[in-house]
CSV table of C-alpha atoms and ligand atoms in Angstrom, one decimal:
chain,number,residue,atom,x,y,z
A,170,MET,CA,-6.1,-9.0,39.4
A,171,LEU,CA,-9.1,-8.0,37.3
A,172,ARG,CA,-11.4,-5.6,39.1
A,173,PHE,CA,-14.8,-4.2,38.1
A,174,PHE,CA,-17.2,-1.7,39.4
A,175,ASN,CA,-20.2,-3.8,40.4
A,176,THR,CA,-23.5,-1.8,40.2
A,177,LEU,CA,-25.0,-4.2,42.7
A,178,THR,CA,-22.6,-3.2,45.5
A,179,ARG,CA,-21.5,0.2,44.1
A,180,GLN,CA,-18.0,-0.9,44.7
A,181,ILE,CA,-14.9,-1.8,42.7
A,182,GLU,CA,-14.5,-5.6,43.4
A,183,ASP,CA,-12.0,-8.3,42.5
A,184,PHE,CA,-13.5,-10.5,39.8
A,185,GLN,CA,-13.8,-14.0,41.0
A,186,PRO,CA,-15.9,-16.3,38.7
A,187,ILE,CA,-18.1,-18.9,40.3
A,188,GLU,CA,-16.3,-21.7,38.5
A,189,ASP,CA,-12.5,-21.5,38.3
A,190,GLY,CA,-11.3,-20.4,34.8
A,191,LYS,CA,-14.7,-20.1,33.3
A,192,VAL,CA,-17.0,-17.1,32.9
A,193,ARG,CA,-20.6,-17.1,32.1
A,194,MET,CA,-21.8,-13.7,30.9
A,195,TYR,CA,-25.0,-12.2,29.6
A,196,ILE,CA,-25.3,-8.8,27.7
A,197,CYS,CA,-28.6,-7.4,26.7
A,198,GLY,CA,-28.7,-7.2,22.9
A,199,PRO,CA,-30.4,-4.9,20.5
A,200,THR,CA,-34.0,-4.5,19.6
A,201,VAL,CA,-34.0,-5.3,15.9
A,202,TRP,CA,-36.6,-2.8,14.7
A,203,ASN,CA,-34.4,-0.3,12.9
A,204,PHE,CA,-30.7,0.4,12.2
A,205,ALA,CA,-28.7,0.6,15.4
A,206,HIS,CA,-27.1,4.0,16.1
A,207,ILE,CA,-23.5,4.5,17.2
A,208,GLY,CA,-24.8,5.1,20.8
A,209,ASN,CA,-26.1,1.5,20.8
A,210,PHE,CA,-22.8,0.5,19.4
A,211,ARG,CA,-20.8,2.1,22.1
A,212,THR,CA,-22.5,-0.3,24.5
A,213,PHE,CA,-21.8,-3.3,22.2
A,214,VAL,CA,-18.2,-2.3,21.6
A,215,PHE,CA,-17.8,-2.1,25.3
A,216,GLY,CA,-19.3,-5.6,25.6
A,217,ASP,CA,-16.8,-6.8,23.1
A,218,ILE,CA,-13.9,-5.3,25.0
A,219,LEU,CA,-15.2,-7.0,28.2
A,220,ARG,CA,-15.4,-10.2,26.2
A,221,ARG,CA,-12.0,-9.9,24.6
A,222,TYR,CA,-10.3,-9.0,27.9
A,223,LEU,CA,-11.8,-11.9,29.7
A,224,LYS,CA,-10.4,-14.2,27.0
A,225,PHE,CA,-7.1,-12.4,27.1
A,226,LYS,CA,-7.0,-13.2,30.9
A,227,GLY,CA,-7.3,-16.9,29.9
A,228,TYR,CA,-11.0,-17.5,30.9
A,229,GLU,CA,-13.1,-19.8,29.0
A,230,LEU,CA,-16.1,-17.8,28.1
A,231,THR,CA,-19.8,-18.4,27.4
A,232,HIS,CA,-21.2,-15.1,26.3
A,233,VAL,CA,-24.9,-14.7,25.5
A,234,MET,CA,-26.3,-11.7,23.8
A,235,ASN,CA,-30.1,-11.8,23.0
A,236,LEU,CA,-31.9,-10.3,20.1
A,237,THR,CA,-35.1,-8.7,21.1
A,238,ASP,CA,-37.4,-9.5,18.1
A,239,ILE,CA,-40.7,-8.7,19.7
A,240,ASP,CA,-41.8,-5.5,21.4
A,241,ASP,CA,-44.6,-2.9,20.9
A,242,ARG,CA,-42.6,-1.0,18.2
A,243,ILE,CA,-41.9,-4.1,16.2
A,244,ILE,CA,-45.5,-5.2,16.5
A,245,ASN,CA,-46.8,-1.8,15.3
A,246,GLU,CA,-44.3,-1.4,12.5
A,247,ALA,CA,-45.0,-5.0,11.2
A,248,ALA,CA,-48.8,-4.4,11.4
A,249,ALA,CA,-48.4,-1.1,9.5
A,250,ARG,CA,-46.6,-2.9,6.7
A,251,ASN,CA,-49.0,-5.9,6.9
A,252,ILE,CA,-46.2,-8.4,7.3
A,253,SER,CA,-45.3,-10.8,10.1
A,254,ILE,CA,-42.9,-9.8,12.8
A,255,ASP,CA,-40.4,-12.3,11.5
A,256,GLU,CA,-40.5,-10.7,8.1
A,257,PHE,CA,-40.1,-7.3,9.6
A,258,THR,CA,-37.2,-8.2,12.0
A,259,ALA,CA,-35.2,-10.4,9.6
A,260,PRO,CA,-33.5,-7.6,7.6
A,261,TYR,CA,-32.8,-5.5,10.7
A,262,THR,CA,-31.2,-8.5,12.4
A,263,GLN,CA,-29.0,-8.9,9.4
A,264,TYR,CA,-28.1,-5.2,9.2
A,265,PHE,CA,-27.3,-5.2,12.9
A,266,LEU,CA,-25.0,-8.2,12.6
A,267,GLU,CA,-23.3,-6.7,9.5
A,268,ASP,CA,-22.6,-3.5,11.4
A,269,PHE,CA,-21.6,-5.4,14.5
A,270,ASP,CA,-19.0,-7.5,12.5
A,271,ALA,CA,-17.8,-4.5,10.5
A,272,LEU,CA,-17.0,-2.8,13.8
A,273,GLY,CA,-14.6,-5.6,14.6
A,274,ASN,CA,-16.8,-7.2,17.4
A,275,GLU,CA,-16.4,-10.8,18.0
A,276,ARG,CA,-19.7,-12.8,17.9
A,277,PRO,CA,-20.9,-14.0,21.3
A,278,GLU,CA,-21.1,-17.8,21.6
A,279,ILE,CA,-24.9,-17.7,21.8
A,280,MET,CA,-27.3,-15.2,20.3
A,281,PRO,CA,-30.8,-16.3,21.1
A,282,ARG,CA,-33.9,-14.7,19.8
A,283,ALA,CA,-36.8,-13.8,22.1
A,284,THR,CA,-39.5,-15.3,19.9
A,285,HIS,CA,-37.7,-18.6,20.0
A,286,HIS,CA,-37.9,-18.8,23.8
A,287,ILE,CA,-41.6,-18.2,24.6
A,288,ALA,CA,-41.8,-21.7,26.2
A,289,GLU,CA,-39.1,-20.9,28.6
A,290,MET,CA,-40.8,-17.6,29.5
A,291,ILE,CA,-44.1,-19.3,30.1
A,292,GLU,CA,-42.3,-21.8,32.4
A,293,ILE,CA,-40.9,-19.0,34.6
A,294,ILE,CA,-44.2,-17.1,34.6
A,295,SER,CA,-46.0,-20.3,35.7
A,296,LYS,CA,-43.5,-20.7,38.6
A,297,LEU,CA,-44.0,-17.1,39.6
A,298,LEU,CA,-47.8,-17.6,39.6
A,299,GLU,CA,-47.4,-20.8,41.7
A,300,ASN,CA,-45.3,-19.3,44.4
A,301,GLY,CA,-47.2,-16.0,44.7
A,302,HIS,CA,-44.7,-13.7,42.9
A,303,ALA,CA,-47.2,-13.1,40.1
A,304,TYR,CA,-50.9,-12.6,39.7
A,305,GLU,CA,-53.6,-12.4,37.1
A,306,SER,CA,-55.5,-9.2,36.4
A,307,ASP,CA,-58.0,-8.7,33.6
A,308,GLY,CA,-56.3,-11.6,31.7
A,309,SER,CA,-52.8,-10.3,31.9
A,310,ILE,CA,-50.1,-11.5,34.3
A,311,TYR,CA,-48.2,-9.1,36.5
A,312,TYR,CA,-45.2,-9.4,38.8
A,313,ARG,CA,-46.1,-8.8,42.4
A,314,ILE,CA,-43.3,-6.6,43.7
A,315,ALA,CA,-44.6,-6.7,47.2
A,316,ALA,CA,-43.6,-10.4,47.3
A,317,PHE,CA,-40.0,-9.5,46.5
A,318,PRO,CA,-38.7,-7.3,49.4
A,319,GLU,CA,-35.2,-7.0,47.7
A,320,TYR,CA,-36.7,-5.1,44.8
A,321,GLY,CA,-34.6,-2.0,44.2
A,322,LYS,CA,-31.3,-3.6,45.3
A,323,LEU,CA,-29.6,-3.0,42.0
A,324,SER,CA,-30.8,0.5,41.1
A,325,LYS,CA,-31.0,1.7,44.8
A,326,ILE,CA,-34.1,3.5,43.9
A,327,LYS,CA,-36.2,4.4,47.0
A,328,PHE,CA,-39.8,3.6,46.5
A,329,GLU,CA,-41.2,5.3,49.6
A,330,GLY,CA,-43.1,7.8,47.6
A,331,ASN,CA,-44.8,5.1,45.6
A,332,ILE,CA,-47.9,3.3,46.3
A,333,ALA,CA,-47.2,0.7,48.9
A,334,GLY,CA,-47.5,-3.0,47.9
A,335,GLY,CA,-50.3,-5.0,49.4
A,336,SER,CA,-53.3,-7.0,48.5
A,337,GLU,CA,-55.6,-4.0,48.3
A,338,ARG,CA,-56.5,-3.3,44.8
A,339,ILE,CA,-55.8,0.2,43.5
A,340,ASP,CA,-58.8,1.5,41.9
A,341,THR,CA,-57.7,4.0,39.3
A,342,ASP,CA,-58.3,4.0,35.6
A,343,LYS,CA,-54.6,3.9,35.0
A,344,TYR,CA,-53.7,0.8,36.9
A,345,ASP,CA,-55.3,-2.6,37.0
A,346,LYS,CA,-52.4,-3.7,39.1
A,347,GLU,CA,-52.1,-4.2,42.8
A,348,ASP,CA,-49.2,-1.8,43.0
A,349,ALA,CA,-48.2,0.9,40.5
A,350,ARG,CA,-44.7,-0.7,40.4
A,351,ASP,CA,-45.9,-4.1,39.3
A,352,PHE,CA,-45.0,-4.8,35.7
A,353,ALA,CA,-46.5,-7.0,33.0
A,354,LEU,CA,-45.0,-10.5,32.5
A,355,TRP,CA,-47.7,-11.5,30.0
A,356,LYS,CA,-50.1,-9.4,28.1
A,357,LEU,CA,-53.5,-10.7,27.2
A,358,VAL,CA,-54.2,-10.8,23.4
A,359,GLY,CA,-57.4,-11.6,21.6
A,360,GLU,CA,-58.2,-15.0,19.9
A,361,ASN,CA,-57.1,-13.9,16.5
A,362,GLU,CA,-54.7,-11.2,17.4
A,363,GLN,CA,-51.1,-11.6,16.1
A,364,PRO,CA,-48.6,-12.1,17.5
A,365,GLY,CA,-49.9,-14.3,20.3
A,366,TRP,CA,-49.0,-17.6,22.0
A,367,ASP,CA,-51.1,-20.0,24.0
A,368,ALA,CA,-50.1,-20.5,27.6
A,369,PRO,CA,-51.8,-22.3,30.6
A,370,PHE,CA,-52.7,-18.8,31.8
A,371,GLY,CA,-54.2,-17.7,28.5
A,372,ARG,CA,-53.2,-16.6,25.1
A,373,GLY,CA,-50.9,-13.6,25.1
A,374,ARG,CA,-47.5,-12.2,24.4
A,375,PRO,CA,-44.6,-11.6,26.8
A,376,GLY,CA,-43.6,-8.4,28.5
A,377,TRP,CA,-40.2,-7.1,27.7
A,378,HIS,CA,-38.2,-8.0,30.8
A,379,ILE,CA,-39.1,-11.7,31.0
A,380,GLU,CA,-37.2,-12.6,27.8
A,381,CYS,CA,-33.8,-11.8,29.4
A,382,SER,CA,-34.5,-13.9,32.5
A,383,ALA,CA,-35.6,-16.8,30.3
A,384,MET,CA,-32.6,-16.7,27.9
A,385,ALA,CA,-30.0,-15.9,30.5
A,386,MET,CA,-31.1,-18.8,32.8
A,387,LYS,CA,-31.6,-21.2,29.9
A,388,TYR,CA,-28.0,-20.8,28.6
A,389,LEU,CA,-26.1,-19.8,31.8
A,390,GLY,CA,-28.0,-21.5,34.6
A,391,PRO,CA,-29.9,-19.8,37.5
A,392,THR,CA,-26.7,-18.1,38.8
A,393,PHE,CA,-23.9,-16.8,36.6
A,394,ASP,CA,-21.0,-14.4,36.7
A,395,LEU,CA,-21.6,-11.3,34.8
A,396,HIS,CA,-24.5,-9.3,33.4
A,397,ALA,CA,-24.0,-6.1,31.4
A,398,GLY,CA,-25.8,-3.6,29.4
A,399,GLY,CA,-26.3,0.2,28.9
A,400,GLN,CA,-26.8,2.5,31.9
A,401,ASP,CA,-30.5,3.0,31.0
A,402,LEU,CA,-31.2,-0.7,31.5
A,403,GLN,CA,-30.4,-0.6,35.2
A,404,PHE,CA,-33.9,0.4,36.0
A,405,PRO,CA,-36.4,-1.0,35.4
A,406,HIS,CA,-35.1,-3.7,33.0
A,407,HIS,CA,-32.4,-5.2,35.1
A,408,GLU,CA,-34.1,-4.7,38.4
A,409,ASN,CA,-37.1,-6.6,36.9
A,410,GLU,CA,-34.9,-9.3,35.5
A,411,ILE,CA,-33.5,-9.9,39.1
A,412,ALA,CA,-37.0,-9.9,40.5
A,413,GLN,CA,-38.3,-12.4,38.0
A,414,SER,CA,-35.3,-14.7,38.1
A,415,GLU,CA,-34.6,-14.7,41.8
A,416,GLY,CA,-38.4,-14.8,42.5
A,417,SER,CA,-38.7,-18.0,40.5
A,418,THR,CA,-35.5,-19.8,41.6
A,419,GLY,CA,-34.8,-18.4,45.1
A,420,LYS,CA,-31.1,-18.1,44.0
A,421,GLN,CA,-28.9,-15.2,43.2
A,422,PHE,CA,-29.2,-14.3,39.5
A,423,ALA,CA,-26.0,-12.5,38.3
A,424,LYS,CA,-23.0,-11.9,40.6
A,425,TYR,CA,-21.5,-8.8,38.9
A,426,TRP,CA,-23.5,-6.2,37.1
A,427,ILE,CA,-21.7,-3.8,34.8
A,428,HIS,CA,-23.3,-0.8,33.2
A,429,SER,CA,-21.8,1.3,30.5
A,430,GLU,CA,-22.4,5.0,30.1
A,431,PHE,CA,-24.0,6.8,27.3
A,432,LEU,CA,-22.7,8.3,24.0
A,433,LYS,CA,-23.9,11.9,23.8
A,434,ILE,CA,-24.0,14.4,21.1
A,435,ASP,CA,-23.8,18.1,22.0
A,436,ASP,CA,-24.1,16.8,25.5
A,437,VAL,CA,-27.5,15.2,24.9
A,438,THR,CA,-27.9,11.4,25.0
A,439,MET,CA,-28.0,10.0,21.5
A,440,SER,CA,-31.3,8.3,20.9
A,441,LYS,CA,-33.7,7.3,18.2
A,442,SER,CA,-36.6,9.2,19.9
A,443,LYS,CA,-34.7,12.5,20.1
A,444,GLY,CA,-33.6,12.1,16.5
A,445,ASN,CA,-30.0,13.3,17.3
A,446,PHE,CA,-28.3,10.1,16.1
A,447,PHE,CA,-26.0,8.7,13.5
A,448,THR,CA,-26.2,5.1,12.5
A,449,PHE,CA,-23.0,3.2,11.8
A,450,ARG,CA,-23.9,3.4,8.1
A,451,ASP,CA,-24.4,7.2,8.1
A,452,LEU,CA,-20.8,7.5,9.1
A,453,THR,CA,-19.3,4.9,6.8
A,454,LYS,CA,-21.2,6.5,3.9
A,455,GLN,CA,-19.4,9.7,4.7
A,456,GLY,CA,-16.1,7.8,4.3
A,457,TYR,CA,-15.2,7.2,7.9
A,458,SER,CA,-13.7,3.8,8.5
A,459,PRO,CA,-15.2,1.2,10.9
A,460,LEU,CA,-11.9,1.0,12.6
A,461,ALA,CA,-11.9,4.7,13.4
A,462,ILE,CA,-15.5,4.6,14.7
A,463,ARG,CA,-14.5,1.6,16.9
A,464,TYR,CA,-11.5,3.5,18.2
A,465,LEU,CA,-13.6,6.5,19.1
A,466,LEU,CA,-16.2,4.5,20.9
A,467,LEU,CA,-13.7,2.6,23.1
A,468,SER,CA,-11.3,5.5,23.7
A,469,VAL,CA,-13.2,6.7,26.8
A,470,PRO,CA,-13.5,4.3,29.7
A,471,TYR,CA,-17.0,2.7,29.8
A,472,ARG,CA,-18.1,4.4,33.0
A,473,LYS,CA,-17.6,7.9,31.6
A,474,GLN,CA,-19.9,9.6,29.2
A,475,LEU,CA,-18.5,10.2,25.7
A,476,ASN,CA,-19.4,13.2,23.6
A,477,PHE,CA,-19.5,12.4,19.9
A,478,THR,CA,-17.9,15.0,17.6
A,479,PHE,CA,-16.7,14.8,14.0
A,480,GLU,CA,-13.5,16.4,15.2
A,481,GLY,CA,-13.0,13.4,17.5
A,482,LEU,CA,-13.8,11.0,14.7
A,483,HIS,CA,-11.2,12.7,12.4
A,484,GLY,CA,-8.7,12.4,15.1
A,485,ALA,CA,-9.5,8.7,15.5
A,486,GLU,CA,-9.1,8.2,11.8
A,487,SER,CA,-5.5,9.5,11.8
A,488,THR,CA,-4.7,7.6,15.0
A,489,VAL,CA,-5.7,4.2,13.5
A,490,GLU,CA,-3.8,5.0,10.4
A,491,ARG,CA,-0.8,5.8,12.4
A,492,LEU,CA,-1.1,2.5,14.3
A,493,ARG,CA,-1.5,0.5,11.1
A,494,ASN,CA,1.5,2.2,9.5
A,495,PHE,CA,3.5,1.5,12.7
A,496,ARG,CA,2.8,-2.3,12.4
A,497,SER,CA,3.9,-2.3,8.7
A,498,LEU,CA,7.1,-0.4,9.5
A,499,VAL,CA,7.9,-2.8,12.3
A,500,LYS,CA,7.3,-5.8,10.0
A,501,GLU,CA,9.7,-4.3,7.5
A,502,SER,CA,12.3,-3.3,9.9
A,503,GLY,CA,15.0,-5.9,9.5
A,504,GLY,CA,18.3,-5.2,11.3
A,505,SER,CA,20.5,-7.9,12.4
A,506,ALA,CA,22.1,-6.3,15.4
A,507,ASP,CA,21.9,-7.7,18.9
A,508,GLU,CA,19.9,-4.8,20.3
A,509,ARG,CA,17.3,-5.2,23.1
A,510,ASP,CA,16.1,-1.7,23.9
A,511,ALA,CA,12.7,-2.2,22.3
A,512,VAL,CA,12.3,-5.5,24.1
A,513,GLU,CA,12.5,-3.7,27.4
A,514,LEU,CA,10.0,-1.1,26.3
A,515,VAL,CA,7.6,-3.8,25.3
A,516,ILE,CA,7.8,-5.5,28.7
A,517,LEU,CA,7.0,-2.2,30.3
A,518,ALA,CA,4.2,-1.3,27.9
A,519,LEU,CA,2.4,-4.7,28.3
A,520,ARG,CA,2.6,-4.3,32.1
A,521,LYS,CA,1.0,-0.9,31.9
A,522,PHE,CA,-1.6,-2.1,29.4
A,523,THR,CA,-2.8,-5.0,31.6
A,524,ALA,CA,-2.7,-2.9,34.8
A,525,ALA,CA,-5.0,-0.4,33.0
A,526,MET,CA,-7.4,-3.0,31.8
A,527,ASP,CA,-7.4,-4.8,35.1
A,528,ASP,CA,-8.4,-1.5,36.7
A,529,ASP,CA,-12.1,-1.7,35.7
A,530,LEU,CA,-11.2,-1.8,32.0
A,531,ASN,CA,-9.6,1.6,31.8
A,532,THR,CA,-9.3,1.7,28.0
A,533,ALA,CA,-7.9,5.3,28.0
A,534,ALA,CA,-4.9,4.3,30.2
A,535,ALA,CA,-4.5,1.1,28.1
A,536,LEU,CA,-4.4,3.2,24.9
A,537,ALA,CA,-1.8,5.5,26.5
A,538,ALA,CA,0.5,2.5,27.0
A,539,VAL,CA,0.0,1.6,23.4
A,540,HIS,CA,0.8,5.1,22.1
A,541,ASP,CA,3.8,5.4,24.4
A,542,LEU,CA,5.3,2.2,23.0
A,543,VAL,CA,4.6,3.3,19.4
A,544,ARG,CA,6.3,6.6,20.0
A,545,GLU,CA,9.3,5.2,21.6
A,546,VAL,CA,9.8,2.4,19.1
A,547,ASN,CA,9.4,5.0,16.3
A,548,VAL,CA,12.2,6.9,17.8
A,549,ILE,CA,14.4,3.8,17.7
A,550,MET,CA,13.4,3.0,14.2
A,551,SER,CA,14.3,6.5,13.1
A,552,GLU,CA,17.9,5.8,14.2
A,553,ARG,CA,18.4,2.1,13.3
A,554,PRO,CA,16.4,-0.9,12.2
A,555,LEU,CA,15.0,-3.2,14.9
A,556,SER,CA,16.9,-6.4,15.8
A,557,PRO,CA,15.0,-9.6,15.0
A,558,GLU,CA,14.3,-10.1,18.7
A,559,GLU,CA,13.0,-6.5,19.0
A,560,ARG,CA,10.8,-6.9,15.9
A,561,ASP,CA,9.3,-10.1,17.3
A,562,ALA,CA,8.7,-8.6,20.7
A,563,VAL,CA,7.0,-5.5,19.3
A,564,LEU,CA,4.8,-7.5,16.9
A,565,ASP,CA,3.8,-9.8,19.7
A,566,ALA,CA,2.8,-6.7,21.8
A,567,VAL,CA,0.8,-5.3,18.9
A,568,GLY,CA,-0.9,-8.7,18.5
A,569,LYS,CA,-1.9,-8.6,22.2
A,570,PHE,CA,-3.1,-5.0,22.1
A,571,ASN,CA,-5.1,-6.0,19.1
A,572,MET,CA,-6.5,-9.1,20.6
A,573,VAL,CA,-8.1,-6.9,23.4
A,574,LEU,CA,-8.9,-3.7,21.6
A,575,GLY,CA,-9.1,-4.6,17.9
A,576,ILE,CA,-7.8,-1.2,16.8
A,577,PHE,CA,-5.0,-2.3,14.5
A,578,GLY,CA,-7.6,-4.1,12.2
A,579,GLU,CA,-6.9,-7.3,10.3
A,580,GLU,CA,-3.4,-8.2,9.4
A,581,ASP,CA,-2.6,-6.9,5.9
A,582,ASP,CA,-2.7,-9.9,3.7
A,583,ALA,CA,-0.7,-8.1,1.0
A,584,MET,CA,2.9,-9.1,1.1
A,585,LEU,CA,5.5,-6.5,1.9
A,586,ASP,CA,8.1,-5.7,-0.8
A,587,ALA,CA,10.9,-6.9,1.5
A,588,ASP,CA,9.2,-10.3,2.0
A,589,ILE,CA,8.8,-10.7,-1.7
A,590,GLU,CA,12.3,-9.8,-2.5
A,591,ALA,CA,13.6,-12.2,0.2
A,592,LEU,CA,11.6,-15.1,-1.4
A,593,ILE,CA,12.9,-14.2,-4.9
A,594,LYS,CA,16.4,-14.3,-3.6
A,595,GLU,CA,15.7,-17.7,-2.1
A,596,ARG,CA,14.3,-18.9,-5.4
A,597,GLN,CA,17.4,-17.8,-7.2
A,598,GLN,CA,19.5,-19.7,-4.7
A,599,ALA,CA,17.4,-22.8,-5.1
A,600,ARG,CA,17.8,-22.6,-8.9
A,601,ALA,CA,21.5,-22.2,-8.5
A,602,ASN,CA,21.5,-25.3,-6.4
A,603,ARG,CA,19.3,-27.0,-9.1
A,604,ASP,CA,16.6,-27.5,-6.4
A,605,PHE,CA,13.8,-26.9,-9.0
A,606,ALA,CA,11.1,-28.3,-6.7
A,607,ARG,CA,11.8,-25.6,-4.2
A,608,SER,CA,12.1,-22.8,-6.8
A,609,ASP,CA,8.8,-23.8,-8.4
A,610,HIS,CA,7.2,-24.0,-5.0
A,611,ILE,CA,8.3,-20.4,-4.3
A,612,ARG,CA,7.0,-19.2,-7.6
A,613,ASP,CA,3.6,-20.8,-6.9
A,614,GLU,CA,3.5,-19.4,-3.4
A,615,LEU,CA,4.1,-15.9,-4.8
A,616,ALA,CA,1.5,-16.4,-7.5
A,617,ALA,CA,-1.1,-17.4,-4.9
A,618,LYS,CA,-0.5,-14.0,-3.3
A,619,GLY,CA,-0.9,-12.2,-6.6
A,620,ILE,CA,2.8,-11.7,-7.3
A,621,ILE,CA,4.0,-12.5,-10.8
A,622,LEU,CA,7.6,-13.2,-11.6
A,623,GLU,CA,9.3,-12.5,-15.0
A,624,ASP,CA,12.6,-14.0,-15.7
A,625,THR,CA,14.5,-11.4,-17.8
A,626,LYS,CA,18.1,-11.0,-19.0
A,627,GLU,CA,18.7,-8.5,-16.3
A,628,GLY,CA,17.4,-10.8,-13.7
A,629,VAL,CA,14.0,-11.4,-12.1
A,630,ARG,CA,11.4,-8.8,-12.2
A,631,TRP,CA,8.2,-9.0,-10.3
A,632,LYS,CA,4.8,-7.2,-10.3
A,633,ARG,CA,1.6,-7.4,-8.4
A,634,LYS,CA,-1.4,-8.7,-10.3
B,251,AMP,P1,-32.0,-1.1,22.2
B,251,AMP,O1,-31.7,-1.6,20.8
B,251,AMP,O2,-32.8,0.1,22.3
B,251,AMP,O3,-32.6,-2.3,23.1
B,251,AMP,O4,-30.6,-0.7,22.9
B,251,AMP,C1,-29.5,-1.5,22.8
B,251,AMP,C2,-28.4,-1.0,23.8
B,251,AMP,O5,-28.0,0.3,23.4
B,251,AMP,C3,-28.9,-1.0,25.2
B,251,AMP,O6,-28.0,-1.7,26.0
B,251,AMP,C4,-28.9,0.5,25.5
B,251,AMP,O7,-28.6,0.7,26.9
B,251,AMP,C5,-27.8,1.0,24.6
B,251,AMP,N1,-27.9,2.5,24.3
B,251,AMP,C6,-29.0,3.2,23.8
B,251,AMP,N2,-28.7,4.5,23.6
B,251,AMP,C7,-27.4,4.6,23.9
B,251,AMP,C8,-26.4,5.7,23.9
B,251,AMP,N3,-26.8,6.9,23.5
B,251,AMP,N4,-25.1,5.4,24.3
B,251,AMP,C9,-24.8,4.2,24.7
B,251,AMP,N5,-25.6,3.1,24.8
B,251,AMP,C10,-26.9,3.3,24.4
B,252,ZN,ZN1,-32.1,-7.6,28.8
């Protein structure tokens, strides 16, 4: 049974989707204003593991990850360059997706952009104004936290010390809000100011939090199964998403909330503002492979902090190489005996692997199961080749590990020497049987894979193109 730590209840809970066999999930995506750093990617790789494991468990998945293509930083940077926000965000969106793909992440089913969902945001804000969960002040629209008594249920932050909600207006320079906790849903902008959108409550632009409520509910409905994101989003972002969504629909928003911990460097959180970050490209430029970076990012369970070191990355590099070599060795191992030892080991390893992943996605324990199997099968292969049944079982397990973790990388398309030689033998046999159609077919098949055959007096020679 799959179990998660639900931030909403602060408990490990059995995962039970609303609809049998189907999971609807929302993960907060990147702000496309710069290159994402590997701290950001720790969160996205975690989201990918969550996604892949749900699929592995047989769920049909609708996974939404938004792209935040409007916020103050984007507006300022675009204005400084005298270009539109679309022109500014387009290349960063592309860089993000390139890096995201290179890290072996599967694309979510839906990747909506905030600026394409302004109408949906306006609709929610209108509802909140209608039912008293929002109010206008100096042309902007704010969420009225006093009207949502459950505010704080996710982050468990106690607000006693804060200014109490109420209708009395707080007269300070800093706040034109009823309550210091109230947050902007819609910010007033001038007639000709860009970007700006017309709304029944005045021309403006959205606050940050409303976009996720709008896009999550549009694609997943008012109530859905899972909502995830980095630890820092718990408050205020996710708390505000709940307030906006539940305030407008009266229904529970997400059932399970999952938050992943930070990537640190020298024990300080990696962040753009602190300047202590590496982008994915910084590391690949230094020769590190995307697979090793991925391995490092997922090697520590998501609820534990991970401290980035180059030593760790070196270690990940040799580990992924060992895993790839292992897969090649197993493929080439061609005994004919009736042995079953490795089959038994595979059954045990898969059991340990799924138990670890079921346990709140314990990737460290899952990796231990992978490495144990690799070590034990290597011992067998040092003594004798694997039997066909063993070879198939081990390759099947590797396929399953890879489906969930993506740490073995793509299958090598290049043909192994043993496979080539087997085909050549078959071609000779076909020729001996005067089955020229078959022999030509084999020659063409090999040619398509870049293998060239030369018929010589001494027999057939082959070389790679
Ligand atoms: P942003 O692009 O700033 O909206 O952030 C994208 C995601 O990266 C969010 O889910 C953040 O929680 C996450 N994030 C930011 N810094 C880190 C870090 N050092 N480690 C892990 N996740 C992070
Ligand atoms: Zn969000």
